[in-house]
mmCIF file of the N, C-alpha and C atoms, coordinates in Angstrom:
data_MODEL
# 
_entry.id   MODEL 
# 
loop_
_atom_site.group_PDB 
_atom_site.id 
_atom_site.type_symbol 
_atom_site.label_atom_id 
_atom_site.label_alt_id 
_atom_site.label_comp_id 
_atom_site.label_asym_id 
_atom_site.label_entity_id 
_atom_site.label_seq_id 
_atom_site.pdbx_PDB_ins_code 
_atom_site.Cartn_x 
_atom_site.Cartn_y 
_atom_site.Cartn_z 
_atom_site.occupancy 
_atom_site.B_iso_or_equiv 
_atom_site.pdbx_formal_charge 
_atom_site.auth_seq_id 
_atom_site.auth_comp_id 
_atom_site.auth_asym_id 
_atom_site.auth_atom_id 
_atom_site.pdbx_PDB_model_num 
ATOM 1   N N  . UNK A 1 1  ? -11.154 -18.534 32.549 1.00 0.00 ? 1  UNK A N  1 
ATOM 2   C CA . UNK A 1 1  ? -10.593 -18.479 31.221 1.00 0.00 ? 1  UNK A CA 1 
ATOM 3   C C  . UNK A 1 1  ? -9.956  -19.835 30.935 1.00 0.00 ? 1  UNK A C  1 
ATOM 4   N N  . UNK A 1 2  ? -10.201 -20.288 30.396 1.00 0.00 ? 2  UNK A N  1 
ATOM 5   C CA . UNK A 1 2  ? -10.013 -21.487 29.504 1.00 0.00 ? 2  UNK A CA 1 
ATOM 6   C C  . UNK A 1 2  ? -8.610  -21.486 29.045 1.00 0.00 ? 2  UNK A C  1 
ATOM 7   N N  . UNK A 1 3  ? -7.826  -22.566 28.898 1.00 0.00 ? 3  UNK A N  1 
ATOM 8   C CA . UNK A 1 3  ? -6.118  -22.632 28.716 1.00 0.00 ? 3  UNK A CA 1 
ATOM 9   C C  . UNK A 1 3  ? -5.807  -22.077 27.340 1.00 0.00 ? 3  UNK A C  1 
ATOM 10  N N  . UNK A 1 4  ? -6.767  -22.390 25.833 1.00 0.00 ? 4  UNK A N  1 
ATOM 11  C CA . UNK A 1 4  ? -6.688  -21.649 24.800 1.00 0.00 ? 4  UNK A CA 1 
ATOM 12  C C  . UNK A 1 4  ? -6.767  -20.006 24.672 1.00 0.00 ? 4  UNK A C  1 
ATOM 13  N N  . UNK A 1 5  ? -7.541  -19.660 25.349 1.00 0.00 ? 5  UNK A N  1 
ATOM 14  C CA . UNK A 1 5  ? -8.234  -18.400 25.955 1.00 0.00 ? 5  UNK A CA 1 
ATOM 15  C C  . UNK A 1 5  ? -6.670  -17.359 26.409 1.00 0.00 ? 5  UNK A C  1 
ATOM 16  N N  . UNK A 1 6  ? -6.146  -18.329 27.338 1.00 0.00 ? 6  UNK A N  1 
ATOM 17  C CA . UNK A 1 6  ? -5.073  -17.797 28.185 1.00 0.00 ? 6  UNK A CA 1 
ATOM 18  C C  . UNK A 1 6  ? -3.682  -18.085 26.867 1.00 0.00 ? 6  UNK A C  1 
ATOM 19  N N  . UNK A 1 7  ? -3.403  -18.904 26.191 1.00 0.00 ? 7  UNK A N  1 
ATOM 20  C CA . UNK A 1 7  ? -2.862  -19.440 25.638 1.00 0.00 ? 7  UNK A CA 1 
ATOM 21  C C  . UNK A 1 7  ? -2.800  -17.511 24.283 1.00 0.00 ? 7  UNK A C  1 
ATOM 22  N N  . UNK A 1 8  ? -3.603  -17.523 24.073 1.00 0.00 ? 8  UNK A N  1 
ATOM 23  C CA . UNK A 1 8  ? -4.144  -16.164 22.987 1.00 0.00 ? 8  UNK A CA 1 
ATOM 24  C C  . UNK A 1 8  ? -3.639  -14.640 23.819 1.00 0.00 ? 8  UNK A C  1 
ATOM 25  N N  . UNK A 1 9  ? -4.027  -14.929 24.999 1.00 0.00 ? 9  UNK A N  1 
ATOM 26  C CA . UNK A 1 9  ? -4.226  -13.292 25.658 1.00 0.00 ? 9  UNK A CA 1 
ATOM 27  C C  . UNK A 1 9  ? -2.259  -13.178 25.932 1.00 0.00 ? 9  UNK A C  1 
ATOM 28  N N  . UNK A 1 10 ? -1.806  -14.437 26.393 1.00 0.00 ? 10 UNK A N  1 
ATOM 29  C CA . UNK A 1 10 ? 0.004   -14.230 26.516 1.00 0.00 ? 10 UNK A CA 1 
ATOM 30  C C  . UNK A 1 10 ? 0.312   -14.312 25.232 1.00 0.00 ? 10 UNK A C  1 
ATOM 31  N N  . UNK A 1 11 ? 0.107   -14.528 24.492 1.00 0.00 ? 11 UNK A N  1 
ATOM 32  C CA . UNK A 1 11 ? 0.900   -14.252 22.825 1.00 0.00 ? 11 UNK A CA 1 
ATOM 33  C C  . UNK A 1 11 ? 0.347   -12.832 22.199 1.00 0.00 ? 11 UNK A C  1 
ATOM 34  N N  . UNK A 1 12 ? -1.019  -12.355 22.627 1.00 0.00 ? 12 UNK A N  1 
ATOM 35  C CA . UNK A 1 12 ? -1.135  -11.132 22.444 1.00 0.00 ? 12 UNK A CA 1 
ATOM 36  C C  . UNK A 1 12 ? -0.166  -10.099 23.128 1.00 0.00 ? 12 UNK A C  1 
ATOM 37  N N  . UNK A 1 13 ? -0.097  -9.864  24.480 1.00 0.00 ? 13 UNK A N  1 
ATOM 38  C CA . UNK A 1 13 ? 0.901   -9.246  25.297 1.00 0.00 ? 13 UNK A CA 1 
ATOM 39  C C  . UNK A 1 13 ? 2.108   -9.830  24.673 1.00 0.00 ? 13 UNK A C  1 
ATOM 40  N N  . UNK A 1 14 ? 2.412   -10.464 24.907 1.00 0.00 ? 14 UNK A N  1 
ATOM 41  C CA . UNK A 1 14 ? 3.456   -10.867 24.277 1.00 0.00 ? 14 UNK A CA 1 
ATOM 42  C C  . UNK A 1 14 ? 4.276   -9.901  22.982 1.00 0.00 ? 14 UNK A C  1 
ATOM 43  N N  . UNK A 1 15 ? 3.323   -9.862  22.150 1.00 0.00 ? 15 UNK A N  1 
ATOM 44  C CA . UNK A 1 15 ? 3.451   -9.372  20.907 1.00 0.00 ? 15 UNK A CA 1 
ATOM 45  C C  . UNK A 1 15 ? 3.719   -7.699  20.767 1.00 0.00 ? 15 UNK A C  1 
ATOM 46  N N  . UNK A 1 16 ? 3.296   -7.096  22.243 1.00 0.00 ? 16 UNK A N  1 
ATOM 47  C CA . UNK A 1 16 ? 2.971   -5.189  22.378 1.00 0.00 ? 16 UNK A CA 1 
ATOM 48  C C  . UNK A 1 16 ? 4.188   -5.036  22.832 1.00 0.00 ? 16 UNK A C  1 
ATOM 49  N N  . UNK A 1 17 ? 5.325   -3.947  22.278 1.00 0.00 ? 17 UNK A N  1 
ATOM 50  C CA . UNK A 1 17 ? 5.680   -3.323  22.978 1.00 0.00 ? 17 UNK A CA 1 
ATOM 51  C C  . UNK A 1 17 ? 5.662   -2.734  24.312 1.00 0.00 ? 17 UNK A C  1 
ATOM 52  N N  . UNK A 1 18 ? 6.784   -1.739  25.121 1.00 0.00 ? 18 UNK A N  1 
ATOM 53  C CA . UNK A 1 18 ? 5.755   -1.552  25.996 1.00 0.00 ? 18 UNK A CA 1 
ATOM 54  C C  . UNK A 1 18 ? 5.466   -0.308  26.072 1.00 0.00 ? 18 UNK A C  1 
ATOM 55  N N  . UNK A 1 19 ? 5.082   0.439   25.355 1.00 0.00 ? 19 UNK A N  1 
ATOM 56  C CA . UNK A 1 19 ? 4.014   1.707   25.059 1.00 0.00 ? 19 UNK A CA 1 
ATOM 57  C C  . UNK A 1 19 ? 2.734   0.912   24.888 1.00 0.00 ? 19 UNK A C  1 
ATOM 58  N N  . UNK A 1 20 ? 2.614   0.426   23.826 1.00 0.00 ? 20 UNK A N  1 
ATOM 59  C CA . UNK A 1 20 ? 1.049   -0.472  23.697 1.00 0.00 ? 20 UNK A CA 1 
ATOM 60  C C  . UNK A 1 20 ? 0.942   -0.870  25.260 1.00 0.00 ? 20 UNK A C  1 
ATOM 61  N N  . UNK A 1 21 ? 1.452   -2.114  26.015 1.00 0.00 ? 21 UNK A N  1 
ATOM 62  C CA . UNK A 1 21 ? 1.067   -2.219  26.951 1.00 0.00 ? 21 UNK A CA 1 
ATOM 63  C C  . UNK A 1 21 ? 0.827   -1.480  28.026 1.00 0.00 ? 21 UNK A C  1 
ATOM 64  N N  . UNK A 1 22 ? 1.555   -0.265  28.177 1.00 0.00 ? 22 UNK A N  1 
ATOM 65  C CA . UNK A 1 22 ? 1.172   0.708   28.944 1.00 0.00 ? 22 UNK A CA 1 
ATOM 66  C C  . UNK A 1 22 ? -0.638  1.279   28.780 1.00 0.00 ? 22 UNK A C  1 
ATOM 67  N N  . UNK A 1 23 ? -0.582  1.311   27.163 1.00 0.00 ? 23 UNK A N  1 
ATOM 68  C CA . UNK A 1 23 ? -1.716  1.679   26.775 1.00 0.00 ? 23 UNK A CA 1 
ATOM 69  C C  . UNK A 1 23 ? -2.564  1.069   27.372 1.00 0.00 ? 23 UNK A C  1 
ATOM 70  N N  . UNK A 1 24 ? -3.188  -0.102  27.502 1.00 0.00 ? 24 UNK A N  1 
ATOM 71  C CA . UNK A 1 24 ? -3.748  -1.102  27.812 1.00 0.00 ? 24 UNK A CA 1 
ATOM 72  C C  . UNK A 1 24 ? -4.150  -0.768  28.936 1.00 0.00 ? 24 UNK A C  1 
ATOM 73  N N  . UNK A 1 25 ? -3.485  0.297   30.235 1.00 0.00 ? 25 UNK A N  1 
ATOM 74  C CA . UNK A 1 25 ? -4.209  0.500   31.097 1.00 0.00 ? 25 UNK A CA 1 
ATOM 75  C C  . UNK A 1 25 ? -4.468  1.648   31.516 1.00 0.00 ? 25 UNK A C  1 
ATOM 76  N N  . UNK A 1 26 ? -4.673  2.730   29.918 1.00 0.00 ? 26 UNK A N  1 
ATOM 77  C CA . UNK A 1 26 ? -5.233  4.156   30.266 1.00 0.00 ? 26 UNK A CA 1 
ATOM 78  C C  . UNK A 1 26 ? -6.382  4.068   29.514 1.00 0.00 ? 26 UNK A C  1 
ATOM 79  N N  . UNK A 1 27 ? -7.380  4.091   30.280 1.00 0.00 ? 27 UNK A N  1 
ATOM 80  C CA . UNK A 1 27 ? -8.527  4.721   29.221 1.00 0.00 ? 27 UNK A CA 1 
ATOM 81  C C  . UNK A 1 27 ? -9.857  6.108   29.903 1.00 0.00 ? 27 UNK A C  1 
ATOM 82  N N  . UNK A 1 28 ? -10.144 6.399   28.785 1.00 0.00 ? 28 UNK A N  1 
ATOM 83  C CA . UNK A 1 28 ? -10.913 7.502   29.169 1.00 0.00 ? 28 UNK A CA 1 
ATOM 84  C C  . UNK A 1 28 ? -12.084 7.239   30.487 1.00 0.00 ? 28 UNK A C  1 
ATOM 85  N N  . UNK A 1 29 ? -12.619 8.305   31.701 1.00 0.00 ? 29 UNK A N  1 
ATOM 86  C CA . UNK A 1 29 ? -13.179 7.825   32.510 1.00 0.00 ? 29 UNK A CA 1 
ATOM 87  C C  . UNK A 1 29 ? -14.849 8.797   31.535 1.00 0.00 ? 29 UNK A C  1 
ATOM 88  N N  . UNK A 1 30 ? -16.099 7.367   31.452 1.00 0.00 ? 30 UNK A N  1 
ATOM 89  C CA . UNK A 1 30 ? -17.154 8.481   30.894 1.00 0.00 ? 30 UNK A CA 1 
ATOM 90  C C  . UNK A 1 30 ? -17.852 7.717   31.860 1.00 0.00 ? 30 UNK A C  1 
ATOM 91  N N  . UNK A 1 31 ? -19.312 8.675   31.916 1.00 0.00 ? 31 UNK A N  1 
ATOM 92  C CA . UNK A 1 31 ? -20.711 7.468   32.022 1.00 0.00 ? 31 UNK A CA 1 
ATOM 93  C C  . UNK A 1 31 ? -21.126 6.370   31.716 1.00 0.00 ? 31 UNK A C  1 
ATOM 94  N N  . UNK A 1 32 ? -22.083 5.796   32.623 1.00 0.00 ? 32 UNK A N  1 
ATOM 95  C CA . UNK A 1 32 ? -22.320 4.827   31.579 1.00 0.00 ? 32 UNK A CA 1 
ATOM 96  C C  . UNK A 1 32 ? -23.804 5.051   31.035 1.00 0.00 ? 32 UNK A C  1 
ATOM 97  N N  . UNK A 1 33 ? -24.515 6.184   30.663 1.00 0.00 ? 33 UNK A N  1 
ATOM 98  C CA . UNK A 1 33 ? -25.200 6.598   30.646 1.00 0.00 ? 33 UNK A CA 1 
ATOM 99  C C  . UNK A 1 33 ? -25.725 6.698   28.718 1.00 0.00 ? 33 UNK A C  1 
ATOM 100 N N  . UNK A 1 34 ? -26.894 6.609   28.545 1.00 0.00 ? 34 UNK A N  1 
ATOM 101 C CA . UNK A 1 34 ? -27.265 6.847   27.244 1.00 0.00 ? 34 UNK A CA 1 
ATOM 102 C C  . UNK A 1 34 ? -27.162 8.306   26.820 1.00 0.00 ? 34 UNK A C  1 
ATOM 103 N N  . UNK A 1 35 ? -26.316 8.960   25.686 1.00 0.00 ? 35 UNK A N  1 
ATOM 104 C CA . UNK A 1 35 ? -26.007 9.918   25.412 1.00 0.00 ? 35 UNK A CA 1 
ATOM 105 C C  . UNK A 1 35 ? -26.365 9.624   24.034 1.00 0.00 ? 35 UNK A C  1 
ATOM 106 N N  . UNK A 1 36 ? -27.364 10.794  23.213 1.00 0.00 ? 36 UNK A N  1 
ATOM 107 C CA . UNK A 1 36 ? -27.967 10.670  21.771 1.00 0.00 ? 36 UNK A CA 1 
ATOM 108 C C  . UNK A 1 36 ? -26.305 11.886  21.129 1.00 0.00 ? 36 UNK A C  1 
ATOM 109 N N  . UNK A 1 37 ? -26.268 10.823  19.646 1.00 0.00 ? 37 UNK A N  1 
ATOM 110 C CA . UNK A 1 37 ? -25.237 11.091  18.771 1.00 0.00 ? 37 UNK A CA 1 
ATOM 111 C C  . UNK A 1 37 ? -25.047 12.385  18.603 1.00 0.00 ? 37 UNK A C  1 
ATOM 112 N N  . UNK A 1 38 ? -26.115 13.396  18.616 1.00 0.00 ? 38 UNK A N  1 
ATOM 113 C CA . UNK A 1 38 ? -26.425 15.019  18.030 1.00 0.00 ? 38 UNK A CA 1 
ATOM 114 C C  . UNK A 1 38 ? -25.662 15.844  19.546 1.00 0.00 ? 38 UNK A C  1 
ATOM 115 N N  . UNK A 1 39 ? -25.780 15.065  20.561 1.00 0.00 ? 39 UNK A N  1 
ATOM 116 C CA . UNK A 1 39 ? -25.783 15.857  22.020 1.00 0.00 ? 39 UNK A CA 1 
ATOM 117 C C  . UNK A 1 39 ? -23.837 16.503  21.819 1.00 0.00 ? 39 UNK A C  1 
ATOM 118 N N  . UNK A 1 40 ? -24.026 17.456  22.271 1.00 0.00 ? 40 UNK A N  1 
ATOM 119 C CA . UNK A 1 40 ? -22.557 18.111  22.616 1.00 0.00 ? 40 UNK A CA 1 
ATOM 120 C C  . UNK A 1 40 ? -21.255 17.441  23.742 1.00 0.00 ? 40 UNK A C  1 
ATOM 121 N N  . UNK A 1 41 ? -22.723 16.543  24.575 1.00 0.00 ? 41 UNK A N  1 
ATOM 122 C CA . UNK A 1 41 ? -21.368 15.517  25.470 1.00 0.00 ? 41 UNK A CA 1 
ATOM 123 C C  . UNK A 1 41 ? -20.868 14.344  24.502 1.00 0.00 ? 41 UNK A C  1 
ATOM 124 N N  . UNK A 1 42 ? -21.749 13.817  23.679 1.00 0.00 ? 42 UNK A N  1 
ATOM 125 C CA . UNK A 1 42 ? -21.454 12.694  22.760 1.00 0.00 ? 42 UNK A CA 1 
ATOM 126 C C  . UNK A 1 42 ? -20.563 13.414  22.126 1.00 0.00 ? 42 UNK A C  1 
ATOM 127 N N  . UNK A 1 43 ? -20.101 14.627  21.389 1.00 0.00 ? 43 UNK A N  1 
ATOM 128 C CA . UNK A 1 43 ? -18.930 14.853  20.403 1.00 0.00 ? 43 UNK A CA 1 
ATOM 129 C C  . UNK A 1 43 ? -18.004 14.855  21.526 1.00 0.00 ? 43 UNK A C  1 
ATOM 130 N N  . UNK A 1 44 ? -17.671 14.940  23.126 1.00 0.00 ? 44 UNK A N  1 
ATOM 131 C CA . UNK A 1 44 ? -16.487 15.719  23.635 1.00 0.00 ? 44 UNK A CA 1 
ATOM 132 C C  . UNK A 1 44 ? -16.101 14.121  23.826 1.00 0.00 ? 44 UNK A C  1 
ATOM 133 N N  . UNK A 1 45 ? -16.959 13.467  24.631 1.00 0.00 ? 45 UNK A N  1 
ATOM 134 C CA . UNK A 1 45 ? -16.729 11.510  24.408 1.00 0.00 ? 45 UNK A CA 1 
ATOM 135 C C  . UNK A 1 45 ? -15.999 11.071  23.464 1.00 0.00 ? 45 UNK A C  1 
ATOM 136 N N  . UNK A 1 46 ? -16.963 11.046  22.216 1.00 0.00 ? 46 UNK A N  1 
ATOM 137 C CA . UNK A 1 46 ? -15.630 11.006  20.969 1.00 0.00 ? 46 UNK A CA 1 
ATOM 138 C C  . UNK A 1 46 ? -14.839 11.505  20.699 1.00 0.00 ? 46 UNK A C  1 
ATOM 139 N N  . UNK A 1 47 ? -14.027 12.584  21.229 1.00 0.00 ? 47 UNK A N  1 
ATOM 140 C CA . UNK A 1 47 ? -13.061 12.844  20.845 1.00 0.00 ? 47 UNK A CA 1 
ATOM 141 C C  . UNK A 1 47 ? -12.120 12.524  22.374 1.00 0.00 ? 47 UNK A C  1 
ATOM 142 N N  . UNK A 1 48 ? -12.400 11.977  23.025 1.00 0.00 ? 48 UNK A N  1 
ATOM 143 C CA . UNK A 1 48 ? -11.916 11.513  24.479 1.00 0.00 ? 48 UNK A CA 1 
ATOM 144 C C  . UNK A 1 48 ? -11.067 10.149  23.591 1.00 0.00 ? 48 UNK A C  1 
ATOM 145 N N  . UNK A 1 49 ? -12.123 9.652   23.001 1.00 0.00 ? 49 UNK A N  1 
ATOM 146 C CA . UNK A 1 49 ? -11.929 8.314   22.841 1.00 0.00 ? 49 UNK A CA 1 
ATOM 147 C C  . UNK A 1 49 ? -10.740 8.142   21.611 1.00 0.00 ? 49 UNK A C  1 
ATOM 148 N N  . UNK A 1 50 ? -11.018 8.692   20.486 1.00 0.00 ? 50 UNK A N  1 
ATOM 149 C CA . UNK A 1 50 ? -9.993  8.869   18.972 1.00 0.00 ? 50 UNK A CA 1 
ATOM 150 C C  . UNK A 1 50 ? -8.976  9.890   19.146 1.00 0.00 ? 50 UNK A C  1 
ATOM 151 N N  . UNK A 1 51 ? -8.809  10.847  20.565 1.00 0.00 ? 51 UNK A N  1 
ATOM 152 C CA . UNK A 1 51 ? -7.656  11.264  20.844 1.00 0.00 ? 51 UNK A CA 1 
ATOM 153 C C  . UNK A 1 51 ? -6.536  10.820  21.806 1.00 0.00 ? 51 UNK A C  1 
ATOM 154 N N  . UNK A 1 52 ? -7.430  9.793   22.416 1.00 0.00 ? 52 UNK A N  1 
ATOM 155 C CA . UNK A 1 52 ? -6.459  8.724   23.414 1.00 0.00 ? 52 UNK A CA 1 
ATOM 156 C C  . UNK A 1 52 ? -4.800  8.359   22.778 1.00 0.00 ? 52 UNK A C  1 
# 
């Protein structure tokens, strides 16, 4: 990472509370698998993801 690069990512942190930053290191565990939009695992995914 490049000093501008690094220069961006500490003024971002910087900038989060620390709930946001907490955030930053929960995220949903899925596949990495191709799942079509209509499928019943693709709706439970999305809502994994917009209920985070």
């Amino acid at each position: 990472m490049d000093a501008a690069a690094r220069a961006w990512v500490d003024s971002v942190l910087a900038s989060l509370d620390v709930r946001r930053k907490a955030a930053q290191l929960v995220f949903p565990w899925m596949w990495g698998r191709y799942v079509p939009t209509g499928d019943a695992e693709w709706a439970m995914l999305r809502a994994r993801v917009e209920d985070a």
